[in-house]
mmCIF file of C-alpha atoms and ligand atoms in Angstrom:
data_model
loop_
_atom_site.group_PDB
_atom_site.id
_atom_site.type_symbol
_atom_site.label_atom_id
_atom_site.label_comp_id
_atom_site.label_asym_id
_atom_site.label_seq_id
_atom_site.Cartn_x
_atom_site.Cartn_y
_atom_site.Cartn_z
ATOM 1 C CA MET A 1 -4.769 -43.508 15.153
ATOM 2 C CA PRO A 2 -1.636 -45.630 15.747
ATOM 3 C CA SER A 3 1.436 -43.865 17.080
ATOM 4 C CA ILE A 4 4.024 -43.120 14.466
ATOM 5 C CA VAL A 5 7.650 -44.186 14.504
ATOM 6 C CA PRO A 6 10.480 -43.243 12.177
ATOM 7 C CA SER A 7 11.656 -45.992 9.886
ATOM 8 C CA GLN A 8 15.164 -46.242 11.385
ATOM 9 C CA HIS A 9 16.028 -44.008 14.302
ATOM 10 C CA PRO A 10 13.468 -43.003 16.891
ATOM 11 C CA ILE A 11 12.559 -39.328 17.176
ATOM 12 C CA PRO A 12 12.691 -38.238 20.815
ATOM 13 C CA GLY A 13 9.248 -38.542 22.354
ATOM 14 C CA GLU A 14 7.840 -40.997 19.795
ATOM 15 C CA LYS A 15 6.857 -44.518 20.816
ATOM 16 C CA PRO A 16 8.012 -47.345 18.519
ATOM 17 C CA GLU A 17 4.696 -49.058 17.790
ATOM 18 C CA GLY A 18 2.237 -49.077 14.903
ATOM 19 C CA ALA A 19 2.826 -47.250 11.620
ATOM 20 C CA VAL A 20 6.155 -46.095 10.231
ATOM 21 C CA LEU A 21 6.875 -42.429 9.586
ATOM 22 C CA LYS A 22 8.426 -41.611 6.235
ATOM 23 C CA ARG A 23 11.474 -39.475 6.921
ATOM 24 C CA ARG A 24 13.302 -38.905 3.611
ATOM 25 C CA ILE A 25 11.063 -36.542 1.765
ATOM 26 C CA VAL A 26 11.099 -34.378 -1.376
ATOM 27 C CA LEU A 27 8.662 -31.506 -1.977
ATOM 28 C CA LEU A 28 8.148 -30.932 -5.693
ATOM 29 C CA GLY A 29 6.001 -28.268 -7.329
ATOM 30 C CA PRO A 30 5.829 -24.924 -9.130
ATOM 31 C CA PRO A 31 6.878 -21.621 -7.513
ATOM 32 C CA ALA A 32 4.697 -20.621 -4.543
ATOM 33 C CA SER A 33 2.915 -23.973 -4.432
ATOM 34 C CA GLY A 34 3.379 -23.999 -0.641
ATOM 35 C CA LYS A 35 6.501 -26.169 -0.416
ATOM 36 C CA GLY A 36 8.251 -23.839 2.043
ATOM 37 C CA THR A 37 5.231 -23.552 4.324
ATOM 38 C CA GLN A 38 4.726 -27.325 4.414
ATOM 39 C CA ALA A 39 8.464 -27.948 4.936
ATOM 40 C CA GLU A 40 8.246 -25.726 8.039
ATOM 41 C CA ARG A 41 5.226 -27.684 9.302
ATOM 42 C CA ILE A 42 6.793 -31.087 8.715
ATOM 43 C CA GLN A 43 9.916 -29.931 10.551
ATOM 44 C CA ALA A 44 7.928 -28.511 13.475
ATOM 45 C CA THR A 45 5.663 -31.568 13.777
ATOM 46 C CA TYR A 46 8.096 -34.430 13.286
ATOM 47 C CA GLY A 47 11.511 -32.894 13.982
ATOM 48 C CA LEU A 48 12.762 -33.758 10.479
ATOM 49 C CA GLN A 49 15.312 -31.203 9.258
ATOM 50 C CA ALA A 50 14.024 -29.258 6.236
ATOM 51 C CA THR A 51 16.215 -27.461 3.750
ATOM 52 C CA SER A 52 15.552 -25.318 0.698
ATOM 53 C CA THR A 53 18.161 -24.936 -2.026
ATOM 54 C CA GLY A 54 16.539 -21.583 -2.896
ATOM 55 C CA ALA A 55 17.067 -20.352 0.690
ATOM 56 C CA MET A 56 20.657 -21.655 0.643
ATOM 57 C CA LEU A 57 21.304 -19.673 -2.546
ATOM 58 C CA ARG A 58 19.732 -16.500 -1.117
ATOM 59 C CA GLU A 59 21.949 -16.896 1.955
ATOM 60 C CA GLU A 60 25.040 -17.309 -0.255
ATOM 61 C CA ALA A 61 24.043 -14.185 -2.218
ATOM 62 C CA ARG A 62 23.546 -12.170 0.995
ATOM 63 C CA SER A 63 26.968 -13.249 2.281
ATOM 64 C CA GLY A 64 28.531 -12.057 -1.002
ATOM 65 C CA SER A 65 30.260 -15.407 -1.707
ATOM 66 C CA GLU A 66 31.480 -16.340 -5.197
ATOM 67 C CA LEU A 67 28.842 -19.087 -5.375
ATOM 68 C CA GLY A 68 26.152 -16.602 -4.313
ATOM 69 C CA ARG A 69 27.191 -14.131 -7.015
ATOM 70 C CA ILE A 70 27.149 -16.771 -9.755
ATOM 71 C CA ALA A 71 23.786 -18.119 -8.573
ATOM 72 C CA ALA A 72 22.211 -14.630 -8.439
ATOM 73 C CA ARG A 73 22.903 -14.156 -12.165
ATOM 74 C CA HIS A 74 20.481 -17.030 -12.757
ATOM 75 C CA THR A 75 17.932 -16.516 -9.968
ATOM 76 C CA ASP A 76 17.494 -12.810 -10.866
ATOM 77 C CA ARG A 77 16.304 -13.869 -14.308
ATOM 78 C CA GLY A 78 14.109 -16.693 -13.066
ATOM 79 C CA GLU A 79 16.478 -19.311 -14.503
ATOM 80 C CA LEU A 80 17.546 -22.454 -12.721
ATOM 81 C CA VAL A 81 21.065 -22.479 -11.272
ATOM 82 C CA PRO A 82 23.382 -25.060 -12.952
ATOM 83 C CA ASP A 83 23.121 -28.594 -11.531
ATOM 84 C CA ALA A 84 26.812 -28.787 -10.546
ATOM 85 C CA LEU A 85 26.474 -25.805 -8.233
ATOM 86 C CA ILE A 86 23.297 -27.084 -6.593
ATOM 87 C CA LEU A 87 24.707 -30.588 -6.134
ATOM 88 C CA GLU A 88 27.777 -29.149 -4.430
ATOM 89 C CA LEU A 89 25.524 -27.455 -1.859
ATOM 90 C CA VAL A 90 23.307 -30.494 -1.339
ATOM 91 C CA GLN A 91 26.190 -32.958 -1.055
ATOM 92 C CA GLU A 92 27.761 -30.832 1.660
ATOM 93 C CA TRP A 93 24.431 -30.577 3.508
ATOM 94 C CA LEU A 94 23.858 -34.340 3.327
ATOM 95 C CA GLU A 95 27.178 -35.008 5.053
ATOM 96 C CA THR A 96 25.577 -33.832 8.279
ATOM 97 C CA HIS A 97 21.916 -34.833 7.635
ATOM 98 C CA ASN A 98 22.100 -38.357 6.424
ATOM 99 C CA GLY A 99 19.143 -40.449 7.499
ATOM 100 C CA ALA A 100 16.268 -37.932 7.611
ATOM 101 C CA PHE A 101 15.468 -34.779 5.658
ATOM 102 C CA VAL A 102 12.870 -32.708 3.838
ATOM 103 C CA PHE A 103 14.080 -31.183 0.558
ATOM 104 C CA ASP A 104 12.087 -28.130 -0.483
ATOM 105 C CA GLY A 105 12.710 -27.251 -4.134
ATOM 106 C CA PHE A 106 15.359 -29.884 -4.786
ATOM 107 C CA PRO A 107 15.693 -31.758 -7.116
ATOM 108 C CA ARG A 108 14.464 -29.492 -9.917
ATOM 109 C CA THR A 109 15.903 -31.250 -12.980
ATOM 110 C CA LEU A 110 16.152 -34.878 -14.083
ATOM 111 C CA GLY A 111 19.940 -34.567 -13.703
ATOM 112 C CA GLN A 112 19.525 -33.516 -10.056
ATOM 113 C CA GLY A 113 16.985 -36.320 -9.487
ATOM 114 C CA GLU A 114 19.356 -38.945 -10.870
ATOM 115 C CA ALA A 115 22.310 -37.556 -8.897
ATOM 116 C CA LEU A 116 20.285 -37.539 -5.675
ATOM 117 C CA GLU A 117 19.190 -41.117 -6.282
ATOM 118 C CA GLN A 118 22.827 -42.207 -6.623
ATOM 119 C CA LEU A 119 23.992 -40.204 -3.599
ATOM 120 C CA LEU A 120 21.301 -41.732 -1.410
ATOM 121 C CA GLU A 121 21.801 -45.221 -2.806
ATOM 122 C CA ALA A 122 25.501 -45.027 -1.909
ATOM 123 C CA ARG A 123 24.474 -44.159 1.647
ATOM 124 C CA GLY A 124 21.798 -46.865 1.859
ATOM 125 C CA THR A 125 19.152 -44.216 2.634
ATOM 126 C CA PRO A 126 16.747 -44.031 -0.353
ATOM 127 C CA LEU A 127 13.940 -41.492 -0.684
ATOM 128 C CA GLU A 128 10.664 -42.608 0.876
ATOM 129 C CA VAL A 129 8.115 -40.156 -0.528
ATOM 130 C CA VAL A 130 7.858 -37.295 -3.035
ATOM 131 C CA PHE A 131 4.971 -34.844 -2.644
ATOM 132 C CA PHE A 132 3.861 -33.137 -5.844
ATOM 133 C CA PHE A 133 2.119 -29.847 -4.985
ATOM 134 C CA ASP A 134 -0.348 -29.521 -7.836
ATOM 135 C CA THR A 135 -1.352 -25.830 -8.065
ATOM 136 C CA PRO A 136 -3.473 -23.880 -10.601
ATOM 137 C CA LEU A 137 -1.690 -21.017 -12.373
ATOM 138 C CA GLU A 138 -3.958 -18.266 -11.005
ATOM 139 C CA VAL A 139 -3.208 -19.412 -7.445
ATOM 140 C CA ILE A 140 0.549 -19.319 -8.141
ATOM 141 C CA ARG A 141 0.375 -15.745 -9.473
ATOM 142 C CA ASP A 142 -1.672 -14.548 -6.536
ATOM 143 C CA ARG A 143 0.656 -16.156 -3.995
ATOM 144 C CA VAL A 144 3.897 -14.958 -5.623
ATOM 145 C CA LEU A 145 2.711 -11.369 -5.796
ATOM 146 C CA ASN A 146 1.556 -11.374 -2.154
ATOM 147 C CA ARG A 147 4.306 -13.421 -0.481
ATOM 148 C CA VAL A 148 6.563 -11.940 2.211
ATOM 149 C CA THR A 149 9.256 -13.615 4.322
ATOM 150 C CA CYS A 150 10.524 -12.550 7.730
ATOM 151 C CA GLY A 151 14.136 -11.361 7.451
ATOM 152 C CA ASN A 152 14.707 -12.551 11.003
ATOM 153 C CA CYS A 153 12.964 -15.946 11.549
ATOM 154 C CA GLY A 154 12.393 -16.859 7.883
ATOM 155 C CA HIS A 155 8.672 -17.619 8.301
ATOM 156 C CA ILE A 156 6.496 -17.068 5.238
ATOM 157 C CA PHE A 157 3.282 -14.981 5.234
ATOM 158 C CA ARG A 158 0.716 -13.703 2.759
ATOM 159 C CA VAL A 159 -0.189 -10.055 2.523
ATOM 160 C CA GLY A 160 -3.955 -9.805 2.876
ATOM 161 C CA LEU A 161 -4.117 -13.004 4.927
ATOM 162 C CA GLN A 162 -1.781 -13.169 7.943
ATOM 163 C CA VAL A 163 -0.460 -9.584 7.546
ATOM 164 C CA SER A 164 -2.118 -6.475 6.096
ATOM 165 C CA LEU A 165 0.923 -4.668 4.682
ATOM 166 C CA VAL A 166 4.495 -5.512 3.659
ATOM 167 C CA SER A 167 5.595 -2.858 6.161
ATOM 168 C CA ASP A 168 3.948 -4.758 9.067
ATOM 169 C CA PRO A 169 6.245 -6.530 11.563
ATOM 170 C CA CYS A 170 6.532 -10.341 11.518
ATOM 171 C CA PRO A 171 3.564 -11.782 13.505
ATOM 172 C CA ASP A 172 5.880 -14.407 15.045
ATOM 173 C CA CYS A 173 9.022 -12.480 16.045
ATOM 174 C CA GLN A 174 8.375 -8.793 15.136
ATOM 175 C CA GLY A 175 11.246 -8.936 12.589
ATOM 176 C CA PRO A 176 11.092 -7.006 9.269
ATOM 177 C CA LEU A 177 9.077 -8.554 6.425
ATOM 178 C CA ILE A 178 10.731 -8.635 3.016
ATOM 179 C CA ARG A 179 9.651 -9.468 -0.501
ATOM 180 C CA ARG A 180 11.907 -11.770 -2.496
ATOM 181 C CA ASP A 181 13.648 -10.083 -5.444
ATOM 182 C CA ASP A 182 12.350 -12.798 -7.789
ATOM 183 C CA ASP A 183 8.696 -12.547 -6.661
ATOM 184 C CA THR A 184 7.705 -10.221 -9.503
ATOM 185 C CA GLU A 185 5.435 -10.741 -12.503
ATOM 186 C CA ALA A 186 8.382 -10.425 -14.937
ATOM 187 C CA VAL A 187 10.624 -12.988 -13.193
ATOM 188 C CA LEU A 188 7.701 -15.337 -12.521
ATOM 189 C CA ALA A 189 7.203 -15.904 -16.265
ATOM 190 C CA GLY A 190 10.787 -17.204 -16.545
ATOM 191 C CA ARG A 191 10.468 -19.348 -13.417
ATOM 192 C CA LEU A 192 7.301 -20.986 -14.745
ATOM 193 C CA ALA A 193 8.896 -21.660 -18.135
ATOM 194 C CA GLU A 194 11.896 -23.288 -16.431
ATOM 195 C CA TYR A 195 9.545 -25.307 -14.222
ATOM 196 C CA ARG A 196 7.569 -26.683 -17.165
ATOM 197 C CA GLU A 197 10.613 -27.538 -19.240
ATOM 198 C CA LYS A 198 13.024 -28.857 -16.609
ATOM 199 C CA THR A 199 11.173 -29.721 -13.401
ATOM 200 C CA GLU A 200 7.877 -31.222 -14.601
ATOM 201 C CA PRO A 201 9.627 -34.320 -16.060
ATOM 202 C CA LEU A 202 10.459 -35.277 -12.451
ATOM 203 C CA ILE A 203 6.761 -36.005 -11.861
ATOM 204 C CA ALA A 204 6.927 -39.006 -14.206
ATOM 205 C CA PHE A 205 10.404 -39.921 -12.895
ATOM 206 C CA TYR A 206 9.107 -40.306 -9.335
ATOM 207 C CA ARG A 207 5.754 -41.775 -10.367
ATOM 208 C CA GLU A 208 7.618 -44.585 -12.142
ATOM 209 C CA ARG A 209 9.495 -45.265 -8.900
ATOM 210 C CA GLY A 210 6.243 -45.486 -6.938
ATOM 211 C CA LEU A 211 7.233 -42.527 -4.727
ATOM 212 C CA LEU A 212 4.849 -39.808 -5.951
ATOM 213 C CA VAL A 213 1.951 -38.533 -3.843
ATOM 214 C CA GLN A 214 -0.158 -35.827 -5.490
ATOM 215 C CA ILE A 215 -1.350 -33.028 -3.211
ATOM 216 C CA LYS A 216 -4.174 -30.545 -3.927
ATOM 217 C CA ALA A 217 -1.999 -27.546 -3.082
ATOM 218 C CA GLU A 218 -4.529 -24.749 -3.757
ATOM 219 C CA GLU A 219 -6.256 -25.518 -0.440
ATOM 220 C CA SER A 220 -5.487 -23.813 2.893
ATOM 221 C CA PRO A 221 -2.138 -24.605 4.588
ATOM 222 C CA GLU A 222 -4.080 -26.631 7.203
ATOM 223 C CA ASN A 223 -5.865 -28.769 4.594
ATOM 224 C CA VAL A 224 -2.657 -29.260 2.627
ATOM 225 C CA PHE A 225 -0.857 -30.351 5.782
ATOM 226 C CA ALA A 226 -3.658 -32.833 6.535
ATOM 227 C CA GLN A 227 -3.026 -34.457 3.134
ATOM 228 C CA VAL A 228 0.747 -34.486 3.711
ATOM 229 C CA ARG A 229 0.357 -35.892 7.181
ATOM 230 C CA SER A 230 -1.860 -38.798 6.175
ATOM 231 C CA ALA A 231 0.635 -39.852 3.479
ATOM 232 C CA LEU A 232 3.628 -39.488 5.820
ATOM 233 C CA GLU A 233 1.969 -41.587 8.493
ATOM 234 C CA ALA A 234 0.369 -44.147 6.180
ATOM 235 C CA ALA A 235 1.340 -47.768 6.679
ATOM 236 C CA VAL A 236 3.684 -48.867 3.870
HETATM 237 P P1 AMP B 301 12.900 -21.195 -4.484
HETATM 238 O O1 AMP B 301 13.219 -20.452 -3.231
HETATM 239 O O2 AMP B 301 12.840 -22.675 -4.285
HETATM 240 O O3 AMP B 301 11.701 -20.651 -5.197
HETATM 241 O O4 AMP B 301 14.151 -20.938 -5.461
HETATM 242 C C1 AMP B 301 14.495 -19.631 -5.906
HETATM 243 C C2 AMP B 301 15.416 -19.712 -7.119
HETATM 244 O O5 AMP B 301 16.636 -20.383 -6.755
HETATM 245 C C3 AMP B 301 14.864 -20.533 -8.285
HETATM 246 O O6 AMP B 301 14.027 -19.748 -9.113
HETATM 247 C C4 AMP B 301 16.147 -20.956 -8.980
HETATM 248 O O7 AMP B 301 16.702 -19.881 -9.726
HETATM 249 C C5 AMP B 301 17.093 -21.216 -7.810
HETATM 250 N N1 AMP B 301 17.017 -22.630 -7.353
HETATM 251 C C6 AMP B 301 16.538 -23.080 -6.149
HETATM 252 N N2 AMP B 301 16.635 -24.422 -6.058
HETATM 253 C C7 AMP B 301 17.188 -24.840 -7.234
HETATM 254 C C8 AMP B 301 17.520 -26.124 -7.756
HETATM 255 N N3 AMP B 301 17.298 -27.259 -7.058
HETATM 256 N N4 AMP B 301 18.070 -26.160 -8.999
HETATM 257 C C9 AMP B 301 18.317 -25.030 -9.705
HETATM 258 N N5 AMP B 301 18.000 -23.805 -9.274
HETATM 259 C C10 AMP B 301 17.449 -23.689 -8.050
#
């Protein structure tokens, strides 16, 4: 396999020969389709900074900020947070992460997709690939109801797979495992309805732009990462 180089700036330790690594990446898909897990893997493997608008909002809510309080009114009901609020967060983040990034769960509406396109165009750093994590409904339900996150390191685990009980310590750092407030059957119904109505149109939006790569996301994290990896490293 040829060694991989980033399209503009070299990543420390990578040799500039052979294929070109895609380094401006969007992860698109329904709740619990594995976006967060794959964002972590892409970051760990290639050193590309990953960010999740959902995690940013949870952090704002924990800190008790005005933005966090407004956002929680929506997230608690499984509704999307208004575009203006999300774009404010993302714009600020992009100021310090211009040329390379992995967006997990952003954009989630056509309005966000169009705004991101313009923001990146103005910077001369267009998106290079959008992964669509195609996931059957029964897999989503199972994952949402069994998902836990470490309150300390933020790593994601599944009860019954990597840990036996929610009360177990984090396998990576021994921190406390927590369930997300919105990972319940009742809130999931709202999140799926929002996804179908507002997020699914982005699949066609990115397909038209030739950026979409469809991933079979019901497979194991290893197999999903193998699919992601081959598309990221593919010659253009
Ligand atoms: P996630 O952690 O990606 O599952 O997001 C959790 C919740 O945060 C979602 O159900 C939405 O309420 C909100 N959220 C996260 N990202 C966005 C976004 N890009 N646009 C609107 N709402 C978002």
